[in-house]
Short mmCIF file of C-alpha atoms and ligand atoms in Angstrom, two decimals:
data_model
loop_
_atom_site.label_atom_id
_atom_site.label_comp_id
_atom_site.label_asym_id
_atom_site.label_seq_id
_atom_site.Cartn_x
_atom_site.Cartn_y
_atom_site.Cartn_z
CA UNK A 1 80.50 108.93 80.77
CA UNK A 2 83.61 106.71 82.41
CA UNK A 3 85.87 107.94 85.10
CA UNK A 4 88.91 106.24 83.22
CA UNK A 5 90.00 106.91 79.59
CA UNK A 6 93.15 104.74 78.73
CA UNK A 7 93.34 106.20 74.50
CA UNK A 8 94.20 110.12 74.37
CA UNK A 9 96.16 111.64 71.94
CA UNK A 10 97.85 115.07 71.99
CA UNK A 11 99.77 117.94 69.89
CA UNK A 12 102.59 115.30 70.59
CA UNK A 13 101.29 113.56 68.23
CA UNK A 14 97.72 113.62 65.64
CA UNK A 15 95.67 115.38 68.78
CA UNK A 16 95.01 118.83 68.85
CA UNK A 17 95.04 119.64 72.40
CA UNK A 18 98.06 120.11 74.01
CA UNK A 19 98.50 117.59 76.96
CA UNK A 20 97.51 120.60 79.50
CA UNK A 21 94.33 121.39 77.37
CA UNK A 22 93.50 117.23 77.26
CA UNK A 23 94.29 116.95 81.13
CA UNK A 24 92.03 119.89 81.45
CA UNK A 25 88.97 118.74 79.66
CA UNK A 26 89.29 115.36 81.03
CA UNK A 27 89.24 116.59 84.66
CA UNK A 28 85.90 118.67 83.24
CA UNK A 29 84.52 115.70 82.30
CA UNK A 30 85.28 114.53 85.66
CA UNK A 31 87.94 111.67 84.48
CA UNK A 32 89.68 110.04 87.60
CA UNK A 33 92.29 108.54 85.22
CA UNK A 34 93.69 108.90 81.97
CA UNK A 35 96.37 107.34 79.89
CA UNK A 36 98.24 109.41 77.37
CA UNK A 37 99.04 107.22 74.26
CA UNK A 38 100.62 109.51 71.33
CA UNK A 39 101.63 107.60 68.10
CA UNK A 40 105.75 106.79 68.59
CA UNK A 41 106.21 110.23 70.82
CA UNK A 42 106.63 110.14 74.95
CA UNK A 43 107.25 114.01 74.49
CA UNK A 44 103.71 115.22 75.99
CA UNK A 45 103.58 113.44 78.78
CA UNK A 46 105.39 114.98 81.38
CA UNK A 47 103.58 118.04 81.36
CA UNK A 48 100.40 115.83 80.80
CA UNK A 49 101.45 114.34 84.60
CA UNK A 50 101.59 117.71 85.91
CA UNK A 51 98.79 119.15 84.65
CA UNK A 52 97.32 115.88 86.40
CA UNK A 53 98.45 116.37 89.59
CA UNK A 54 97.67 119.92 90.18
CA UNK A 55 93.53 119.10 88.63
CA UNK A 56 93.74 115.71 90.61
CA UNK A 57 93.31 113.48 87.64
CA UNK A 58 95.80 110.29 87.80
CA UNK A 59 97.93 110.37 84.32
CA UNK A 60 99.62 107.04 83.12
CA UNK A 61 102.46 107.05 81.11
CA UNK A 62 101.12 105.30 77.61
CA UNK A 63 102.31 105.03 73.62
CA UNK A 64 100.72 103.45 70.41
CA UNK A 65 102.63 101.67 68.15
CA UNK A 66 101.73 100.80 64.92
CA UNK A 67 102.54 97.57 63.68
CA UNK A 68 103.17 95.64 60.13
CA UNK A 69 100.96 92.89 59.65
CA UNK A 70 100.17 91.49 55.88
CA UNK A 71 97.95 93.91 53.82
CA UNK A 72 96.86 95.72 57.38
CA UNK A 73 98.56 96.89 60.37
CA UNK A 74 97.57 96.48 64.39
CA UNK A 75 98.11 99.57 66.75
CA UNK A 76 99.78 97.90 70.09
CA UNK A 77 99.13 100.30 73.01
CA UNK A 78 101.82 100.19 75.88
CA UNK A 79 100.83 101.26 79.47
CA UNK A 80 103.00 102.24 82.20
CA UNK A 81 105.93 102.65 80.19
CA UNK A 82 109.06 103.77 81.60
CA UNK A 83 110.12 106.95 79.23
CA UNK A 84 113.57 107.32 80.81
CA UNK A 85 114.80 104.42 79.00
CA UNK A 86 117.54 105.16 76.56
CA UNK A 87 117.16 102.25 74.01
CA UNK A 88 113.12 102.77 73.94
CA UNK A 89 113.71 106.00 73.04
CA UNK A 90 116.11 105.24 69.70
CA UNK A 91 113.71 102.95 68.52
CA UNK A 92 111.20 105.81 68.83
CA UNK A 93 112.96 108.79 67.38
CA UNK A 94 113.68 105.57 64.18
CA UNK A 95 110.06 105.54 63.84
CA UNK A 96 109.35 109.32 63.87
CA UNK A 97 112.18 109.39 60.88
CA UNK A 98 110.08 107.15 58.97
CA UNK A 99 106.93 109.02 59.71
CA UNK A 100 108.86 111.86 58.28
CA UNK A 101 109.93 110.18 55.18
CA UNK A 102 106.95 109.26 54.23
CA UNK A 103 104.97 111.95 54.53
CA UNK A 104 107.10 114.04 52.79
CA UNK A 105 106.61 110.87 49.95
CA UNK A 106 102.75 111.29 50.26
CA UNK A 107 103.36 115.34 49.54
CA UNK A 108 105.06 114.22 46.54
CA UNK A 109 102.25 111.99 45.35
CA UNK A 110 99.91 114.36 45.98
CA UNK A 111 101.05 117.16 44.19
CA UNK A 112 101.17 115.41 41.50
CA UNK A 113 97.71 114.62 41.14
CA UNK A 114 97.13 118.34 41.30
CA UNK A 115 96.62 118.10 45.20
CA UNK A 116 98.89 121.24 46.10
CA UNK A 117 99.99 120.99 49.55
CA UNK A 118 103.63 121.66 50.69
CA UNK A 119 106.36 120.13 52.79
CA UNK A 120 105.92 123.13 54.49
CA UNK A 121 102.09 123.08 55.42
CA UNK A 122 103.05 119.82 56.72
CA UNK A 123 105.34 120.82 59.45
CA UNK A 124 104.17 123.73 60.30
CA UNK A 125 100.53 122.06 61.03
CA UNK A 126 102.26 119.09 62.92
CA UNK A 127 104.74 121.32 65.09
CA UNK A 128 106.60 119.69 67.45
CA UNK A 129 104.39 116.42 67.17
CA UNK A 130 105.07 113.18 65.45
CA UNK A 131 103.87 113.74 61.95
CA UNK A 132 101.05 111.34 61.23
CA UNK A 133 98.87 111.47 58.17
CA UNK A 134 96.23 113.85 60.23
CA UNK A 135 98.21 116.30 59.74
CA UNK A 136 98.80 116.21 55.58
CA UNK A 137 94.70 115.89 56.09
CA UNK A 138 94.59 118.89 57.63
CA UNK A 139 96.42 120.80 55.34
CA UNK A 140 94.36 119.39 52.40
CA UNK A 141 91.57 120.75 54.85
CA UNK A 142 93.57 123.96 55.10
CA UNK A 143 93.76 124.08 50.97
CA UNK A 144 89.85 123.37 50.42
CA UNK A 145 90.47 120.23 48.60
CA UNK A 146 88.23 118.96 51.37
CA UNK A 147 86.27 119.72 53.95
CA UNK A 148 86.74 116.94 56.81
CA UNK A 149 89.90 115.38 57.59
CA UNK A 150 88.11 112.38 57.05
CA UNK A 151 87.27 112.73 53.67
CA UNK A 152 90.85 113.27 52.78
CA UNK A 153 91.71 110.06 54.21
CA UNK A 154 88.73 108.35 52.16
CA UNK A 155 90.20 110.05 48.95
CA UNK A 156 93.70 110.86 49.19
CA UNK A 157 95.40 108.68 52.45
CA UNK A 158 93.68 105.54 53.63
CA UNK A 159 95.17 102.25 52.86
CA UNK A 160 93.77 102.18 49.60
CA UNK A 161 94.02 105.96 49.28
CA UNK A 162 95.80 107.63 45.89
CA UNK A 163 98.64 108.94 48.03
CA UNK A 164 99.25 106.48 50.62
CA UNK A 165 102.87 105.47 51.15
CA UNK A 166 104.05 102.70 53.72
CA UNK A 167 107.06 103.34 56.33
CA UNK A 168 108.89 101.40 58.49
CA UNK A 169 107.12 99.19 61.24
CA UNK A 170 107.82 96.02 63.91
CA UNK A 171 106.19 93.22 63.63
CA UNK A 172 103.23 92.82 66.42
CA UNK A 173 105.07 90.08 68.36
CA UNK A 174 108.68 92.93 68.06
CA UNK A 175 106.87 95.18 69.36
CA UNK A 176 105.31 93.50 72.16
CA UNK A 177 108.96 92.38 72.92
CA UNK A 178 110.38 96.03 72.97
CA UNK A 179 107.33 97.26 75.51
CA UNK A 180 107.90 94.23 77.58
CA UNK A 181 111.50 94.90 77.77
CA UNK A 182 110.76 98.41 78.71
CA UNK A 183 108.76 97.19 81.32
CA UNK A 184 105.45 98.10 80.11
CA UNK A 185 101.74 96.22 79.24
CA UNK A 186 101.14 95.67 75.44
CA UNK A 187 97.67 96.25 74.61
CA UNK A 188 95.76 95.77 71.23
CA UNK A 189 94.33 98.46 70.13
CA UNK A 190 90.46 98.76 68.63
CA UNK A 191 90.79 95.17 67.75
CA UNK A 192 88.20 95.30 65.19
CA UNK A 193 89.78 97.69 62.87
CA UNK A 194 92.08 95.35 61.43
CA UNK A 195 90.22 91.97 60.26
CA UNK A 196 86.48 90.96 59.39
CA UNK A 197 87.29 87.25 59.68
CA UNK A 198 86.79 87.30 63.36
CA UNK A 199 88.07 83.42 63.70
CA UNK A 200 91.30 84.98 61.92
CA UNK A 201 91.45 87.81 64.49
CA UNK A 202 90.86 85.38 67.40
CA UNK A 203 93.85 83.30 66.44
CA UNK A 204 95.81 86.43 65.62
CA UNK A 205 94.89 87.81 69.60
CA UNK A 206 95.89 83.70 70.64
CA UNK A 207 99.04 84.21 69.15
CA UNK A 208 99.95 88.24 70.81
CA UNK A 209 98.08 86.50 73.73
CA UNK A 210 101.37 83.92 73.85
CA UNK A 211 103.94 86.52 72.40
CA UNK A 212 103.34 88.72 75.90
CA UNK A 213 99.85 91.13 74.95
CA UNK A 214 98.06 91.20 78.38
CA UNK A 215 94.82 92.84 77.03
CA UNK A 216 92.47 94.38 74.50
CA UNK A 217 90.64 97.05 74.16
CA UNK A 218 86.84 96.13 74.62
CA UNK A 219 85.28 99.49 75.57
CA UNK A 220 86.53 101.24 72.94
CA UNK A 221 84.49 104.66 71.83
CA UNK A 222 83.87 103.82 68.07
CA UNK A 223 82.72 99.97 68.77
CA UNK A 224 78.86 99.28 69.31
CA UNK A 225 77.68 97.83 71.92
CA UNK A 226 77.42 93.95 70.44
CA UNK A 227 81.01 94.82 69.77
CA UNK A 228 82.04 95.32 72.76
CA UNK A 229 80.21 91.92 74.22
CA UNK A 230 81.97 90.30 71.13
CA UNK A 231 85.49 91.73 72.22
CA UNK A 232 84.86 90.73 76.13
CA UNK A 233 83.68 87.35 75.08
CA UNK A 234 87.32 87.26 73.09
CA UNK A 235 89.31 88.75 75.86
CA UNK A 236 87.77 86.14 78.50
CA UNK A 237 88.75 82.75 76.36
CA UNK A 238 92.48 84.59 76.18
CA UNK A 239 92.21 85.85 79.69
CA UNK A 240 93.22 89.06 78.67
CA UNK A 241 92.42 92.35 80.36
CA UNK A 242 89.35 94.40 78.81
CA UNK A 243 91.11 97.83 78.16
CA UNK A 244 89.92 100.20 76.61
CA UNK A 245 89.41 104.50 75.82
CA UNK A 246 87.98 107.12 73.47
CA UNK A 247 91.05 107.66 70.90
CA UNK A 248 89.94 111.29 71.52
CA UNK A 249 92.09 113.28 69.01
CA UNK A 250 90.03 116.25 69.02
CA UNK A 251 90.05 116.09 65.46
CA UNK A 252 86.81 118.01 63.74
CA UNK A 253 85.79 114.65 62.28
CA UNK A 254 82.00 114.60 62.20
CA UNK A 255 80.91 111.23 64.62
CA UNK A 256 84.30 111.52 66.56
CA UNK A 257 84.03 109.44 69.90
CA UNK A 258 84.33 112.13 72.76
CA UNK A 259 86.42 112.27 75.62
CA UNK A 260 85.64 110.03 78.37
CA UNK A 261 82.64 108.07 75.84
CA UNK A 262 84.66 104.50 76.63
CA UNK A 263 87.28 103.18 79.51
CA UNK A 264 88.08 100.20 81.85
CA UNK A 265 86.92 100.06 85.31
CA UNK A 266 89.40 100.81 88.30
CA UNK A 267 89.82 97.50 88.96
CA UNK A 268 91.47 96.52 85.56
CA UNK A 269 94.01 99.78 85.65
CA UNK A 270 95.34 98.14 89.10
CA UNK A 271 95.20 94.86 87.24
CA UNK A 272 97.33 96.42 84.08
CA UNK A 273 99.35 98.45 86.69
CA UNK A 274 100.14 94.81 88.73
CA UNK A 275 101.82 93.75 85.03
CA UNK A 276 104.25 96.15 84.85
CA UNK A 277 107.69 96.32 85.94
CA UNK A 278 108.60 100.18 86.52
CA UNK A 279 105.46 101.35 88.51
CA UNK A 280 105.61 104.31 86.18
CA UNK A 281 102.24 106.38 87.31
CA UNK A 282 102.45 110.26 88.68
CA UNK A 283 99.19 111.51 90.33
CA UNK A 284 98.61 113.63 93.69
CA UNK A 285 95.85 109.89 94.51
CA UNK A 286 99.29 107.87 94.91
P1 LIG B 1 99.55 107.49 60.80
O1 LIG B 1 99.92 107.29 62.24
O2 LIG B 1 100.28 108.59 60.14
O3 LIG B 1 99.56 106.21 59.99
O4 LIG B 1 98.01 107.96 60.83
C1 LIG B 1 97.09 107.13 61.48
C2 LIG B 1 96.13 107.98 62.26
O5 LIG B 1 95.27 108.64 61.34
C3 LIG B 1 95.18 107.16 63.13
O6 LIG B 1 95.71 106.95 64.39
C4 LIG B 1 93.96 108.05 63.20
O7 LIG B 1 94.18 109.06 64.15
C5 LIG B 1 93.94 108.69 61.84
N1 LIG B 1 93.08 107.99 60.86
C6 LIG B 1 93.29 106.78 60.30
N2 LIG B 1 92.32 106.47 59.42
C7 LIG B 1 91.47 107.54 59.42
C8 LIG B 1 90.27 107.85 58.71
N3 LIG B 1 89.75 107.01 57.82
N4 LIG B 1 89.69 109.03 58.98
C9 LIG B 1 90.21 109.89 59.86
N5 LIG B 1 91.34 109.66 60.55
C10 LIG B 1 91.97 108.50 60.34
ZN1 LIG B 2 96.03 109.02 65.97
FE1 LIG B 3 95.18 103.55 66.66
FE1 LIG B 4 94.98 106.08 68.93
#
């Protein structure tokens, strides 16, 4: 176990803890500091912060993006983003419309290949969150057309999924430009999701390396550990931070990486923190 967890999603967005319940169980697991990072949604985090500062664990202000790249698509995590900032926050509430949009396509698809989910189901399952295909998984779940919300992304809304439908994204180097601009650090996210051809995904981290990315994640729960010395080996020819977290969602997914399994040391949050422009951390350590 780590005493920092920079990946943590919430009811905000595809998690299903509420950020009080995460900032609980990560000061149980005796986590010094967390970053919140919901999909496109700032809305958990300020009572994420308090929680923090009443259980003494040191919350930073995070998001993931996801991004349009040819046939695939990189997740660019932002840290110490500054939520009060008006234009950041239209281009957010754009990208929750498409997230709407299309899942109410994929419902469409779905029922009709006899998959019989509702609009409905949908919302009601995602709440106030951003609605991300975990939650159409879970109400296939919910039906009994599965029993994991893994397998319905195998079957019914991976990539190459029956039902999967695109929406609107930035391009990596746009959306390194917009968390810049709001004054936070762009991060690539689980770097090895994206691309076998590792001499493509160097060049691809070269070129987010030049466009304003500052790290990637390295210790990320999921990757092994000749990953990881793969990733740091990357990261040091870039000089780029080695970030990293669990992407706990608290999904049910058998294998899921558990809170606090993966994170940076102290000494790369100050780095990160040293990046930004806004400062934007709330803990009772400041
Ligand atoms: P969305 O943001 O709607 O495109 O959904 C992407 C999210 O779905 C990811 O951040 C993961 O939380 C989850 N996800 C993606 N692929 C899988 C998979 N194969 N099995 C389970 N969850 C997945
Ligand atoms: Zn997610
Ligand atoms: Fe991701
Ligand atoms: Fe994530």
């Amino acid at each position: 176990m780590v005493e920092v967890d920079l990946h943590l999603h919430t009811t905000y967005s595809d998690g299903t803890l509420t950020p009080r319940e995460l900032v609980q169980s990560c000061a149980d697991h005796g986590l010094k500091v967390i970053a919140i990072s919901d999909h496109d949604s700032t809305e958990g985090l300020a009572e994420a912060v308090e929680a923090g500062g009443e259980l003494g664990v040191k919350v930073i202000s995070a998001i993931e993006l996801s991004t349009d790249v040819p046939r695939s698509e990189i997740h660019m995590l932002g840290y110490f983003i500054n939520p009060d900032d008006a234009q950041f926050q239209t281009v957010l509430s754009t990208f929750r419309e498409g997230r709407r949009n299309r899942a109410r396509n994929m419902v469409k698809k779905l029922n009709t290949i006899g998959v019989a989910i509702t609009w409905t189901d949908v919302i009601q399952i995602a709440g106030e969150a951003a609605v991300g295909r975990p939650h159409i998984a879970q109400a296939i779940v919910d039906k009994g057309y599965v029993k994991h919300k893994k397998e319905a992304f195998d079957r019914y809304l991976g990539r190459n999924g029956v039902a999967y439908v695109e929406r609107p994204r930035l391009k990596p180097s746009d959306a390194i430009r917009l968390l810049v601009d709001n004054g936070a650090a762009p991060v690539m996210a689980h770097p090895l999701y994206y691309e076998q051809d590792y001499s493509k995904l160097r060049s691809t981290i070269s070129d987010l390396k030049e466009a304003g990315m500052v790290g990637i994640e390295v210790e990320y729960g999921e990757f092994s550990s000749p990953d990881r010395k793969l990733l740091a080996s990357i990261a040091d020819e870039f000089k780029l931070l080695h970030c990293g977290g669990s992407d706990y969602h608290a999904s049910g997914n058998p294998g899921e990486a558990p809170l606090g399994s993966a994170g940076p040391t102290l000494e790369t949050v100050a780095k990160l923190e040293s990046m930004t422009k806004h400062k934007h951390v709330s803990s009772t350590q400041d």
